[in-house]
Amino acid sequence: MITEKIYKYKNSFYTILFISLIYISKVYKVIFPVNYQQDDVSELRVVFYNDLFCAVRYGGDNHPLLTLFLWLLSKFTLNSEYVLSSVIVIATISSFFLMFKILNDHFSFNIAIFGLIIFIFSPIVLTYSLSLKQYIFELFASVYSMRFLQMFFYKKITNYQYSIYILFSTILVLVSFVNLLPFIMTILFILYFEKKIKVNQLLISLIFFIPF
């Protein structure tokens, strides 16, 4: 049983290791900087609030859970920004891995590698993966929803996985309210393909997302 699981996830482990090595090779000189950018410093202001509710209310910008996480870290660690950076790096590598899985399953291994390289070498992604902002979590939420939708089309989604997706997406929405967009759009497309809603209802629903 254990041997089967190891064999099953062996390729995923090697893929994650490969992605991590490439990513670290690109950012190792600038990861965990001594001095963060001004926007990052503004995120760290929550650590100066003594009251939890004040920190959540005045510290964050549409990302209460991230603010709460940073505030709690500051009470237990001296360098909470580095812990948060580590979490963001993990979210970045996870986004790369999910993107690879999407391309590999839908196209081929070669195209997946090509797409992964473009993704990893993207200056915007690399920049935000080293900041203390919520943008990488928004990227992860989008890729995670794409992967879930892909697995739905392949008819590989169980009721348990539905529950996990809803729970995890709820957490991601609390990390950044922007993540509500890919979550709702995914649910709408699933309802449409399951013939729970009609195409005109789908289009009307999507109109509300135009301002975003």
Short mmCIF file of C-alpha atoms in Angstrom, two decimals:
data_model
loop_
_atom_site.label_atom_id
_atom_site.label_comp_id
_atom_site.label_asym_id
_atom_site.label_seq_id
_atom_site.Cartn_x
_atom_site.Cartn_y
_atom_site.Cartn_z
CA MET A 1 0.00 0.00 0.00
CA ILE A 2 2.72 2.45 1.02
CA THR A 3 4.91 1.35 -1.89
CA GLU A 4 2.06 1.96 -4.32
CA LYS A 5 1.53 5.47 -2.96
CA ILE A 6 5.25 6.24 -3.21
CA TYR A 7 5.31 5.05 -6.81
CA LYS A 8 2.12 6.98 -7.58
CA TYR A 9 3.49 10.29 -6.32
CA LYS A 10 7.13 9.75 -7.33
CA ASN A 11 6.81 11.73 -10.57
CA SER A 12 5.04 14.58 -8.76
CA PHE A 13 7.85 14.69 -6.21
CA TYR A 14 10.51 14.89 -8.92
CA THR A 15 8.51 17.58 -10.73
CA ILE A 16 8.20 19.70 -7.60
CA LEU A 17 11.91 19.23 -6.89
CA PHE A 18 12.77 20.25 -10.47
CA ILE A 19 10.53 23.34 -10.25
CA SER A 20 11.95 24.30 -6.86
CA LEU A 21 15.57 24.06 -8.06
CA ILE A 22 14.90 26.23 -11.11
CA TYR A 23 12.95 28.77 -9.11
CA ILE A 24 15.52 28.99 -6.29
CA SER A 25 18.31 29.35 -8.87
CA LYS A 26 16.51 32.44 -10.18
CA VAL A 27 15.81 34.15 -6.86
CA TYR A 28 18.38 32.92 -4.34
CA LYS A 29 20.34 36.20 -4.47
CA VAL A 30 17.34 38.36 -3.62
CA ILE A 31 15.10 36.08 -1.56
CA PHE A 32 14.54 37.14 2.07
CA PRO A 33 15.98 40.66 1.63
CA VAL A 34 17.37 42.69 4.52
CA ASN A 35 15.24 45.65 3.44
CA TYR A 36 11.81 45.15 1.89
CA GLN A 37 10.14 47.45 -0.63
CA GLN A 38 7.90 50.28 0.56
CA ASP A 39 4.70 48.38 -0.33
CA ASP A 40 5.91 45.42 1.69
CA VAL A 41 6.73 47.61 4.67
CA SER A 42 3.16 48.94 4.59
CA GLU A 43 1.92 45.37 4.99
CA LEU A 44 4.12 44.96 8.07
CA ARG A 45 2.44 47.84 9.90
CA VAL A 46 -0.10 45.39 11.35
CA VAL A 47 2.55 44.05 13.73
CA PHE A 48 2.47 47.36 15.64
CA TYR A 49 -1.18 46.95 16.64
CA ASN A 50 -1.70 45.46 20.07
CA ASP A 51 -5.36 44.72 19.47
CA LEU A 52 -6.28 41.93 17.06
CA PHE A 53 -9.45 43.60 15.78
CA CYS A 54 -7.63 46.86 15.07
CA ALA A 55 -4.97 44.94 13.15
CA VAL A 56 -7.56 43.21 10.95
CA ARG A 57 -9.67 46.35 10.49
CA TYR A 58 -6.92 48.86 9.74
CA GLY A 59 -3.95 46.74 8.76
CA GLY A 60 -5.04 44.85 5.67
CA ASP A 61 -6.36 45.82 2.26
CA ASN A 62 -9.06 43.28 1.36
CA HIS A 63 -7.04 40.38 2.74
CA PRO A 64 -8.09 39.87 6.40
CA LEU A 65 -6.74 36.35 6.81
CA LEU A 66 -3.30 37.34 5.54
CA THR A 67 -3.31 40.28 7.94
CA LEU A 68 -4.38 38.04 10.81
CA PHE A 69 -1.67 35.50 9.95
CA LEU A 70 1.02 38.19 9.91
CA TRP A 71 -0.21 39.70 13.16
CA LEU A 72 -0.17 36.33 14.93
CA LEU A 73 3.29 35.57 13.56
CA SER A 74 4.59 38.83 14.99
CA LYS A 75 3.51 37.71 18.46
CA PHE A 76 5.48 34.46 18.30
CA THR A 77 8.45 35.20 16.04
CA LEU A 78 10.94 38.02 15.70
CA ASN A 79 11.07 37.85 11.91
CA SER A 80 7.46 37.28 10.89
CA GLU A 81 8.13 38.71 7.44
CA TYR A 82 10.47 35.82 6.64
CA VAL A 83 7.92 33.24 7.70
CA LEU A 84 5.33 34.92 5.48
CA SER A 85 7.86 35.03 2.63
CA SER A 86 8.41 31.30 3.01
CA VAL A 87 4.66 30.66 2.75
CA ILE A 88 4.50 32.85 -0.37
CA VAL A 89 7.41 30.94 -1.91
CA ILE A 90 5.58 27.66 -1.26
CA ALA A 91 2.44 29.10 -2.88
CA THR A 92 4.54 30.17 -5.87
CA ILE A 93 6.07 26.72 -6.37
CA SER A 94 2.63 25.15 -5.93
CA SER A 95 1.26 27.45 -8.65
CA PHE A 96 4.06 26.38 -10.99
CA PHE A 97 3.34 22.73 -10.26
CA LEU A 98 -0.40 23.07 -10.91
CA MET A 99 0.26 24.91 -14.16
CA PHE A 100 2.59 22.11 -15.24
CA LYS A 101 -0.08 19.51 -14.43
CA ILE A 102 -2.69 21.42 -16.44
CA LEU A 103 -0.47 21.66 -19.52
CA ASN A 104 0.88 18.13 -19.22
CA ASP A 105 -2.58 16.55 -18.95
CA HIS A 106 -4.16 18.64 -21.69
CA PHE A 107 -1.28 18.80 -24.17
CA SER A 108 2.02 16.96 -23.71
CA PHE A 109 5.08 16.78 -21.50
CA ASN A 110 7.17 18.93 -23.88
CA ILE A 111 4.55 21.69 -24.02
CA ALA A 112 4.19 21.52 -20.24
CA ILE A 113 7.95 22.02 -19.80
CA PHE A 114 7.94 24.90 -22.30
CA GLY A 115 5.00 26.57 -20.56
CA LEU A 116 6.57 26.01 -17.16
CA ILE A 117 9.81 27.70 -18.22
CA ILE A 118 7.88 30.72 -19.52
CA PHE A 119 5.95 30.84 -16.27
CA ILE A 120 8.98 30.53 -14.00
CA PHE A 121 11.01 33.10 -15.94
CA SER A 122 8.19 35.65 -15.90
CA PRO A 123 9.59 38.84 -14.29
CA ILE A 124 6.19 39.78 -12.85
CA VAL A 125 5.69 36.41 -11.17
CA LEU A 126 9.23 36.40 -9.80
CA THR A 127 8.85 39.94 -8.45
CA TYR A 128 5.59 39.28 -6.64
CA SER A 129 6.81 35.94 -5.32
CA LEU A 130 9.43 37.86 -3.33
CA SER A 131 7.08 40.51 -1.95
CA LEU A 132 4.82 40.40 1.09
CA LYS A 133 1.68 41.14 -0.90
CA GLN A 134 -1.25 38.82 -1.55
CA TYR A 135 -0.82 38.62 -5.33
CA ILE A 136 0.79 35.18 -5.42
CA PHE A 137 -2.16 33.77 -3.49
CA GLU A 138 -4.42 35.26 -6.15
CA LEU A 139 -2.34 33.57 -8.82
CA PHE A 140 -2.54 30.29 -6.93
CA ALA A 141 -6.33 30.60 -6.55
CA SER A 142 -6.72 31.09 -10.30
CA VAL A 143 -4.48 28.15 -11.23
CA TYR A 144 -6.08 25.97 -8.55
CA SER A 145 -9.54 26.72 -9.96
CA MET A 146 -8.33 25.98 -13.49
CA ARG A 147 -6.97 22.62 -12.34
CA PHE A 148 -10.19 21.78 -10.53
CA LEU A 149 -12.24 22.67 -13.60
CA GLN A 150 -9.96 20.55 -15.77
CA MET A 151 -10.38 17.56 -13.45
CA PHE A 152 -14.14 18.14 -13.57
CA PHE A 153 -14.08 17.89 -17.37
CA TYR A 154 -12.07 14.67 -17.05
CA LYS A 155 -14.78 13.39 -14.66
CA LYS A 156 -12.23 12.79 -11.92
CA ILE A 157 -13.91 14.85 -9.21
CA THR A 158 -15.59 13.17 -6.24
CA ASN A 159 -18.01 14.70 -3.74
CA TYR A 160 -15.20 14.78 -1.22
CA GLN A 161 -13.03 16.78 -3.65
CA TYR A 162 -15.92 19.20 -4.18
CA SER A 163 -16.02 19.80 -0.44
CA ILE A 164 -12.26 20.28 -0.27
CA TYR A 165 -12.37 22.75 -3.16
CA ILE A 166 -15.12 24.81 -1.53
CA LEU A 167 -13.38 24.80 1.86
CA PHE A 168 -9.96 25.66 0.44
CA SER A 169 -11.40 28.33 -1.87
CA THR A 170 -13.16 29.91 1.10
CA ILE A 171 -9.82 30.17 2.88
CA LEU A 172 -8.25 31.69 -0.25
CA VAL A 173 -11.08 34.24 -0.47
CA LEU A 174 -10.32 35.29 3.10
CA VAL A 175 -6.66 35.62 2.15
CA SER A 176 -7.70 37.98 -0.65
CA PHE A 177 -11.26 38.93 -1.60
CA VAL A 178 -10.16 38.99 -5.26
CA ASN A 179 -10.05 35.19 -5.12
CA LEU A 180 -13.83 35.22 -5.04
CA LEU A 181 -13.72 35.83 -8.80
CA PRO A 182 -12.12 32.52 -9.98
CA PHE A 183 -14.07 30.61 -7.32
CA ILE A 184 -17.50 31.85 -8.43
CA MET A 185 -16.65 31.56 -12.13
CA THR A 186 -15.58 27.95 -11.62
CA ILE A 187 -18.82 27.11 -9.83
CA LEU A 188 -20.85 28.85 -12.55
CA PHE A 189 -19.14 26.89 -15.34
CA ILE A 190 -19.67 23.62 -13.47
CA LEU A 191 -23.36 24.42 -12.99
CA TYR A 192 -23.63 25.26 -16.69
CA PHE A 193 -21.98 22.05 -17.87
CA GLU A 194 -24.12 20.04 -15.50
CA LYS A 195 -27.12 21.80 -17.07
CA LYS A 196 -28.14 23.37 -13.77
CA ILE A 197 -28.19 26.81 -15.41
CA LYS A 198 -28.74 27.92 -18.99
CA VAL A 199 -26.25 29.74 -21.22
CA ASN A 200 -28.10 33.07 -20.92
CA GLN A 201 -28.00 32.79 -17.13
CA LEU A 202 -24.28 32.07 -17.31
CA LEU A 203 -23.65 35.11 -19.53
CA ILE A 204 -25.74 37.37 -17.32
CA SER A 205 -23.80 36.18 -14.28
CA LEU A 206 -20.47 36.83 -15.99
CA ILE A 207 -21.51 40.41 -16.83
CA PHE A 208 -21.25 41.24 -13.13
CA PHE A 209 -17.53 40.39 -13.26
CA ILE A 210 -16.74 42.93 -16.00
CA PRO A 211 -15.77 45.68 -13.49
CA PHE A 212 -13.16 43.35 -12.01
#
